[in-house]
mmCIF file of C-alpha atoms in Angstrom:
data_model
loop_
_atom_site.group_PDB
_atom_site.id
_atom_site.type_symbol
_atom_site.label_atom_id
_atom_site.label_comp_id
_atom_site.label_asym_id
_atom_site.label_seq_id
_atom_site.Cartn_x
_atom_site.Cartn_y
_atom_site.Cartn_z
ATOM 1 C CA MET A 3 33.103 -70.459 30.151
ATOM 2 C CA SER A 4 34.018 -70.441 34.003
ATOM 3 C CA GLU A 5 31.140 -69.592 36.832
ATOM 4 C CA GLN A 6 33.189 -65.948 37.519
ATOM 5 C CA GLU A 7 32.723 -65.846 33.397
ATOM 6 C CA HIS A 8 29.203 -67.099 33.781
ATOM 7 C CA SER A 9 28.522 -63.881 36.667
ATOM 8 C CA LYS A 10 30.286 -61.727 34.224
ATOM 9 C CA HIS A 11 28.416 -61.902 31.567
ATOM 10 C CA ALA A 12 25.487 -62.570 33.490
ATOM 11 C CA SER A 13 26.424 -58.995 34.897
ATOM 12 C CA GLY A 14 28.201 -57.059 36.304
ATOM 13 C CA ALA A 15 25.965 -54.928 38.419
ATOM 14 C CA SER A 16 26.146 -54.703 41.934
ATOM 15 C CA ASP A 17 22.957 -55.493 44.307
ATOM 16 C CA THR A 18 21.550 -51.751 45.753
ATOM 17 C CA ILE A 19 17.964 -52.018 45.390
ATOM 18 C CA TYR A 20 17.260 -51.901 48.942
ATOM 19 C CA ALA A 21 20.216 -49.949 49.391
ATOM 20 C CA ASN A 22 17.856 -46.741 50.477
ATOM 21 C CA PRO A 23 14.438 -46.595 52.490
ATOM 22 C CA LEU A 24 11.835 -47.359 50.591
ATOM 23 C CA GLY A 25 8.305 -46.066 52.147
ATOM 24 C CA HIS A 26 6.642 -48.988 50.812
ATOM 25 C CA VAL A 27 8.653 -52.529 50.067
ATOM 26 C CA ALA A 28 7.152 -54.313 47.592
ATOM 27 C CA GLY A 29 7.233 -58.057 48.078
ATOM 28 C CA PHE A 30 9.839 -59.466 46.195
ATOM 29 C CA SER A 31 10.146 -60.688 42.756
ATOM 30 C CA PHE A 32 12.294 -62.408 39.639
ATOM 31 C CA ASP A 33 11.878 -58.984 37.409
ATOM 32 C CA GLN A 34 14.332 -57.264 35.469
ATOM 33 C CA ASN A 35 16.293 -55.469 38.472
ATOM 34 C CA VAL A 36 16.985 -57.828 39.679
ATOM 35 C CA VAL A 37 18.254 -59.702 37.141
ATOM 36 C CA ASN A 38 20.268 -57.049 36.021
ATOM 37 C CA VAL A 39 22.289 -57.582 39.726
ATOM 38 C CA PHE A 40 21.264 -61.407 40.502
ATOM 39 C CA PRO A 41 24.923 -63.154 40.307
ATOM 40 C CA ASP A 42 25.932 -60.010 42.635
ATOM 41 C CA MET A 43 22.912 -60.670 44.856
ATOM 42 C CA ILE A 44 22.979 -64.686 45.432
ATOM 43 C CA LYS A 45 27.060 -64.211 46.017
ATOM 44 C CA ARG A 46 26.842 -62.326 48.773
ATOM 45 C CA SER A 47 22.515 -63.754 50.066
ATOM 46 C CA VAL A 48 23.660 -66.800 50.101
ATOM 47 C CA PRO A 49 26.566 -68.595 51.896
ATOM 48 C CA GLY A 50 28.560 -71.267 49.929
ATOM 49 C CA TYR A 51 26.759 -70.968 47.120
ATOM 50 C CA THR A 52 29.324 -71.248 45.141
ATOM 51 C CA THR A 53 30.533 -74.559 46.592
ATOM 52 C CA ILE A 54 26.898 -75.728 45.862
ATOM 53 C CA ILE A 55 26.930 -75.189 42.294
ATOM 54 C CA THR A 56 29.821 -76.612 41.394
ATOM 55 C CA MET A 57 28.753 -79.765 43.091
ATOM 56 C CA ILE A 58 25.708 -79.570 41.016
ATOM 57 C CA GLY A 59 28.216 -80.233 38.117
ATOM 58 C CA THR A 60 30.085 -83.528 40.229
ATOM 59 C CA LEU A 61 26.788 -85.314 40.921
ATOM 60 C CA SER A 62 24.961 -85.075 37.599
ATOM 61 C CA GLU A 63 28.322 -85.955 35.863
ATOM 62 C CA GLN A 64 27.933 -88.789 38.555
ATOM 63 C CA TYR A 65 24.361 -89.483 38.153
ATOM 64 C CA ALA A 66 23.715 -88.410 34.157
ATOM 65 C CA THR A 67 22.593 -90.867 32.400
ATOM 66 C CA SER A 68 22.758 -91.823 28.813
ATOM 67 C CA GLY A 69 19.933 -90.459 26.320
ATOM 68 C CA SER A 70 18.388 -88.755 29.879
ATOM 69 C CA HIS A 71 16.926 -85.493 30.794
ATOM 70 C CA CYS A 72 18.956 -83.704 32.860
ATOM 71 C CA TYR A 73 15.723 -80.958 34.817
ATOM 72 C CA ASP A 74 17.544 -77.332 36.256
ATOM 73 C CA LEU A 75 13.665 -76.334 37.127
ATOM 74 C CA GLY A 76 14.188 -72.395 38.410
ATOM 75 C CA CYS A 77 17.433 -71.813 35.773
ATOM 76 C CA SER A 78 17.579 -68.033 36.924
ATOM 77 C CA LEU A 79 20.946 -67.395 34.876
ATOM 78 C CA GLY A 80 21.726 -70.895 34.677
ATOM 79 C CA ALA A 81 24.250 -71.137 37.369
ATOM 80 C CA ALA A 82 23.120 -74.761 37.941
ATOM 81 C CA SER A 83 22.854 -75.766 33.876
ATOM 82 C CA LEU A 84 25.803 -74.456 32.959
ATOM 83 C CA ALA A 85 27.364 -76.471 35.856
ATOM 84 C CA MET A 86 25.278 -79.521 34.276
ATOM 85 C CA ARG A 87 26.273 -79.038 31.184
ATOM 86 C CA HIS A 88 30.769 -79.172 31.647
ATOM 87 C CA ARG A 89 30.784 -82.003 33.979
ATOM 88 C CA ILE A 90 27.809 -84.713 32.139
ATOM 89 C CA GLN A 91 29.910 -87.229 30.631
ATOM 90 C CA ALA A 92 27.138 -89.367 29.497
ATOM 91 C CA ALA A 93 26.520 -89.242 25.471
ATOM 92 C CA ASN A 94 23.121 -87.983 24.398
ATOM 93 C CA CYS A 95 21.813 -85.976 27.909
ATOM 94 C CA ARG A 96 19.764 -83.338 27.316
ATOM 95 C CA ILE A 97 19.599 -80.035 30.462
ATOM 96 C CA ILE A 98 15.836 -78.399 30.173
ATOM 97 C CA GLY A 99 15.823 -74.989 31.740
ATOM 98 C CA VAL A 100 12.787 -73.314 33.349
ATOM 99 C CA ASP A 101 12.297 -70.490 34.916
ATOM 100 C CA ASN A 102 8.928 -68.475 35.319
ATOM 101 C CA SER A 103 10.479 -64.865 34.668
ATOM 102 C CA GLN A 104 10.793 -63.671 30.924
ATOM 103 C CA ALA A 105 13.707 -61.339 32.167
ATOM 104 C CA MET A 106 15.862 -64.623 33.745
ATOM 105 C CA ILE A 107 15.045 -66.628 30.095
ATOM 106 C CA ASP A 108 16.015 -64.124 28.403
ATOM 107 C CA ARG A 109 19.138 -62.735 29.972
ATOM 108 C CA CYS A 110 19.790 -67.030 30.700
ATOM 109 C CA GLN A 111 19.940 -67.707 27.051
ATOM 110 C CA ASP A 112 22.768 -64.834 26.190
ATOM 111 C CA VAL A 113 24.458 -67.153 28.487
ATOM 112 C CA PHE A 114 24.120 -69.909 26.753
ATOM 113 C CA ASP A 115 24.191 -68.491 23.345
ATOM 114 C CA ALA A 116 27.782 -67.198 24.426
ATOM 115 C CA ASP A 117 29.066 -70.812 26.384
ATOM 116 C CA CYS A 118 30.942 -73.404 24.200
ATOM 117 C CA GLY A 119 29.452 -76.412 26.049
ATOM 118 C CA GLU A 120 28.437 -79.323 24.086
ATOM 119 C CA VAL A 121 25.228 -80.967 25.940
ATOM 120 C CA PRO A 122 21.954 -79.290 24.389
ATOM 121 C CA VAL A 123 20.486 -76.553 26.552
ATOM 122 C CA GLU A 124 16.667 -76.118 26.235
ATOM 123 C CA LEU A 125 14.989 -73.172 28.587
ATOM 124 C CA ILE A 126 11.797 -72.970 28.706
ATOM 125 C CA CYS A 127 9.480 -70.063 30.010
ATOM 126 C CA ASP A 128 6.459 -70.762 32.393
ATOM 127 C CA ASP A 129 6.276 -72.188 35.673
ATOM 128 C CA LEU A 130 7.321 -75.016 36.852
ATOM 129 C CA GLU A 131 3.941 -76.877 37.175
ATOM 130 C CA ASN A 132 3.072 -76.592 33.819
ATOM 131 C CA ILE A 133 6.305 -79.210 32.863
ATOM 132 C CA GLU A 134 5.903 -82.880 32.114
ATOM 133 C CA ILE A 135 9.293 -84.270 33.930
ATOM 134 C CA GLN A 136 10.236 -87.078 31.990
ATOM 135 C CA ASN A 137 12.836 -89.628 30.880
ATOM 136 C CA ALA A 138 14.719 -87.836 33.801
ATOM 137 C CA SER A 139 18.057 -88.973 35.450
ATOM 138 C CA VAL A 140 18.653 -85.303 37.310
ATOM 139 C CA VAL A 141 16.076 -82.866 38.799
ATOM 140 C CA VAL A 142 17.433 -80.123 40.332
ATOM 141 C CA LEU A 143 15.232 -77.392 42.437
ATOM 142 C CA ASN A 144 17.961 -75.256 43.456
ATOM 143 C CA PHE A 145 16.195 -72.259 45.674
ATOM 144 C CA THR A 146 13.387 -73.096 44.207
ATOM 145 C CA LEU A 147 10.840 -75.287 45.882
ATOM 146 C CA GLN A 148 10.886 -71.655 48.761
ATOM 147 C CA PHE A 149 8.827 -69.918 46.499
ATOM 148 C CA ILE A 150 6.049 -72.087 45.505
ATOM 149 C CA PRO A 151 2.895 -72.144 48.392
ATOM 150 C CA PRO A 152 3.766 -75.219 50.877
ATOM 151 C CA GLU A 153 0.605 -76.650 49.964
ATOM 152 C CA ARG A 154 1.510 -77.353 45.977
ATOM 153 C CA ARG A 155 4.676 -78.744 47.194
ATOM 154 C CA ASP A 156 4.000 -82.144 47.814
ATOM 155 C CA GLY A 157 2.246 -82.458 44.227
ATOM 156 C CA ILE A 158 5.837 -80.915 42.250
ATOM 157 C CA LEU A 159 8.244 -83.823 43.927
ATOM 158 C CA GLN A 160 5.294 -86.365 43.386
ATOM 159 C CA ARG A 161 5.734 -85.243 39.582
ATOM 160 C CA ILE A 162 9.679 -85.138 39.788
ATOM 161 C CA TYR A 163 9.492 -88.420 42.024
ATOM 162 C CA ASP A 164 6.788 -89.810 38.609
ATOM 163 C CA GLY A 165 9.469 -88.926 36.563
ATOM 164 C CA LEU A 166 12.633 -90.112 37.239
ATOM 165 C CA ASN A 167 14.117 -92.568 35.895
ATOM 166 C CA PRO A 168 14.816 -95.256 38.808
ATOM 167 C CA GLY A 169 18.363 -94.244 39.906
ATOM 168 C CA GLY A 170 17.976 -90.755 38.965
ATOM 169 C CA VAL A 171 18.540 -88.654 42.083
ATOM 170 C CA LEU A 172 16.333 -84.812 43.062
ATOM 171 C CA ILE A 173 18.619 -82.274 44.020
ATOM 172 C CA LEU A 174 17.082 -79.846 46.676
ATOM 173 C CA SER A 175 18.535 -76.545 48.053
ATOM 174 C CA GLU A 176 16.189 -74.162 50.326
ATOM 175 C CA LYS A 177 16.316 -71.954 53.497
ATOM 176 C CA VAL A 178 15.421 -73.953 56.363
ATOM 177 C CA VAL A 179 14.400 -73.553 59.281
ATOM 178 C CA PHE A 180 14.840 -75.301 62.732
ATOM 179 C CA GLN A 181 11.975 -76.079 65.158
ATOM 180 C CA ASP A 182 14.877 -74.997 68.439
ATOM 181 C CA GLN A 183 14.064 -71.594 69.093
ATOM 182 C CA GLN A 184 17.118 -71.279 70.429
ATOM 183 C CA HIS A 185 18.925 -72.619 67.451
ATOM 184 C CA ASP A 186 16.986 -71.036 64.622
ATOM 185 C CA GLN A 187 17.662 -67.192 66.108
ATOM 186 C CA LEU A 188 21.757 -68.222 66.233
ATOM 187 C CA MET A 189 21.368 -69.755 62.565
ATOM 188 C CA ILE A 190 19.616 -65.955 61.889
ATOM 189 C CA ASP A 191 21.449 -63.689 62.844
ATOM 190 C CA LEU A 192 24.937 -65.548 62.096
ATOM 191 C CA TYR A 193 23.071 -65.261 58.728
ATOM 192 C CA HIS A 194 23.070 -61.540 58.975
ATOM 193 C CA ASN A 195 26.563 -60.869 60.011
ATOM 194 C CA PHE A 196 27.813 -63.029 56.460
ATOM 195 C CA LYS A 197 25.529 -60.368 55.360
ATOM 196 C CA ARG A 198 27.003 -58.010 56.662
ATOM 197 C CA ALA A 199 30.379 -58.870 56.108
ATOM 198 C CA ASN A 200 29.682 -58.720 52.284
ATOM 199 C CA GLY A 201 28.534 -55.762 52.630
ATOM 200 C CA TYR A 202 25.342 -55.240 53.199
ATOM 201 C CA SER A 203 24.035 -52.728 55.476
ATOM 202 C CA ASP A 204 21.325 -53.159 58.210
ATOM 203 C CA LEU A 205 18.701 -51.147 55.945
ATOM 204 C CA GLU A 206 19.467 -53.093 53.097
ATOM 205 C CA ILE A 207 18.748 -56.859 55.673
ATOM 206 C CA ALA A 208 15.711 -55.387 56.926
ATOM 207 C CA GLN A 209 13.657 -54.124 53.436
ATOM 208 C CA LYS A 210 14.823 -57.497 52.301
ATOM 209 C CA ARG A 211 13.498 -59.648 54.443
ATOM 210 C CA THR A 212 10.376 -57.491 54.250
ATOM 211 C CA ALA A 213 10.125 -58.059 50.753
ATOM 212 C CA LEU A 214 10.490 -61.915 50.742
ATOM 213 C CA GLU A 215 7.880 -62.435 54.178
ATOM 214 C CA ASN A 216 5.333 -64.580 51.992
ATOM 215 C CA VAL A 217 7.182 -64.535 49.307
ATOM 216 C CA LEU A 218 10.107 -66.973 50.836
ATOM 217 C CA ILE A 219 8.181 -70.098 52.805
ATOM 218 C CA PRO A 220 11.183 -71.730 54.581
ATOM 219 C CA GLU A 221 10.240 -75.316 55.685
ATOM 220 C CA THR A 222 11.923 -77.117 58.409
ATOM 221 C CA LEU A 223 14.850 -80.297 57.036
ATOM 222 C CA ASP A 224 12.464 -82.533 58.687
ATOM 223 C CA SER A 225 10.273 -81.552 56.402
ATOM 224 C CA HIS A 226 12.181 -82.108 53.544
ATOM 225 C CA ARG A 227 12.683 -85.221 54.239
ATOM 226 C CA GLN A 228 8.969 -86.384 54.292
ATOM 227 C CA ARG A 229 7.965 -84.895 52.183
ATOM 228 C CA MET A 230 10.220 -87.083 49.505
ATOM 229 C CA LYS A 231 10.047 -89.948 51.313
ATOM 230 C CA LYS A 232 6.507 -89.931 51.395
ATOM 231 C CA VAL A 233 6.354 -89.775 47.478
ATOM 232 C CA GLY A 234 8.893 -92.378 47.114
ATOM 233 C CA PHE A 235 11.883 -91.370 48.037
ATOM 234 C CA HIS A 236 14.658 -94.834 49.952
ATOM 235 C CA SER A 237 17.190 -92.557 50.088
ATOM 236 C CA CYS A 238 17.116 -88.747 51.002
ATOM 237 C CA ASP A 239 19.433 -86.728 53.472
ATOM 238 C CA VAL A 240 21.529 -83.249 53.478
ATOM 239 C CA TRP A 241 24.840 -83.003 51.824
ATOM 240 C CA PHE A 242 25.469 -79.493 52.308
ATOM 241 C CA GLN A 243 24.519 -76.882 55.141
ATOM 242 C CA CYS A 244 26.239 -73.752 55.901
ATOM 243 C CA PHE A 245 23.863 -71.735 58.688
ATOM 244 C CA ASN A 246 20.302 -71.803 57.750
ATOM 245 C CA PHE A 247 21.139 -72.881 53.626
ATOM 246 C CA ALA A 248 21.318 -76.035 52.897
ATOM 247 C CA SER A 249 21.039 -78.659 49.775
ATOM 248 C CA MET A 250 19.712 -82.411 49.935
ATOM 249 C CA ILE A 251 19.943 -84.992 46.980
ATOM 250 C CA ALA A 252 17.296 -88.138 47.317
ATOM 251 C CA ILE A 253 17.767 -91.424 45.280
ATOM 252 C CA LYS A 254 15.080 -92.853 43.168
#
């Protein structure tokens, strides 16, 4: 199943959740309404998303080792897991996808039921903090950590590091902020122009931003580097960035 087929199978609906004025904008959650439009939402909202997903598959092909586990923490509809499944060549690997949204897991299971990949995939509905990371060669946090309260992020990264085998990798994708206020505002402006070019109105952009306030809490790239070095990663840095969205790789 190609990425285009994955998106079509997962959902063909367009994202109009914030298209009309809302009297009260509730905090963003990965509920059934979001699941129904998620492929369209993520494609139109995250610059470089398709490239990141494709390269997660490529990186997994390089770093997955025989008999190990590959984790997709915050797997949503399984795009990263699917990319890993179709690129991993190492024998006897197992992909474990985790998401705390039952609606996401249910739709994700439909995606994998229709897929013909050979690598076994196990989907778990639970908070990622309840998952024991063990015998891991690849762990993916693809725009997931940003939804976890900052005070809990160190513990999550430490558990991932401890569960990775030597030579294993963490792929961390996040929305980021910049210490230089002028540069940060430039990246925000460019990002909003990206969303407008993808058909979102100013009302949709404003209401979505309100919904994500205090739900998605971004950090600087330096904060991510420092955290990953603190928990033990000897090598970590950015491999992809577009505006205020970036993906990093850390090697144990």
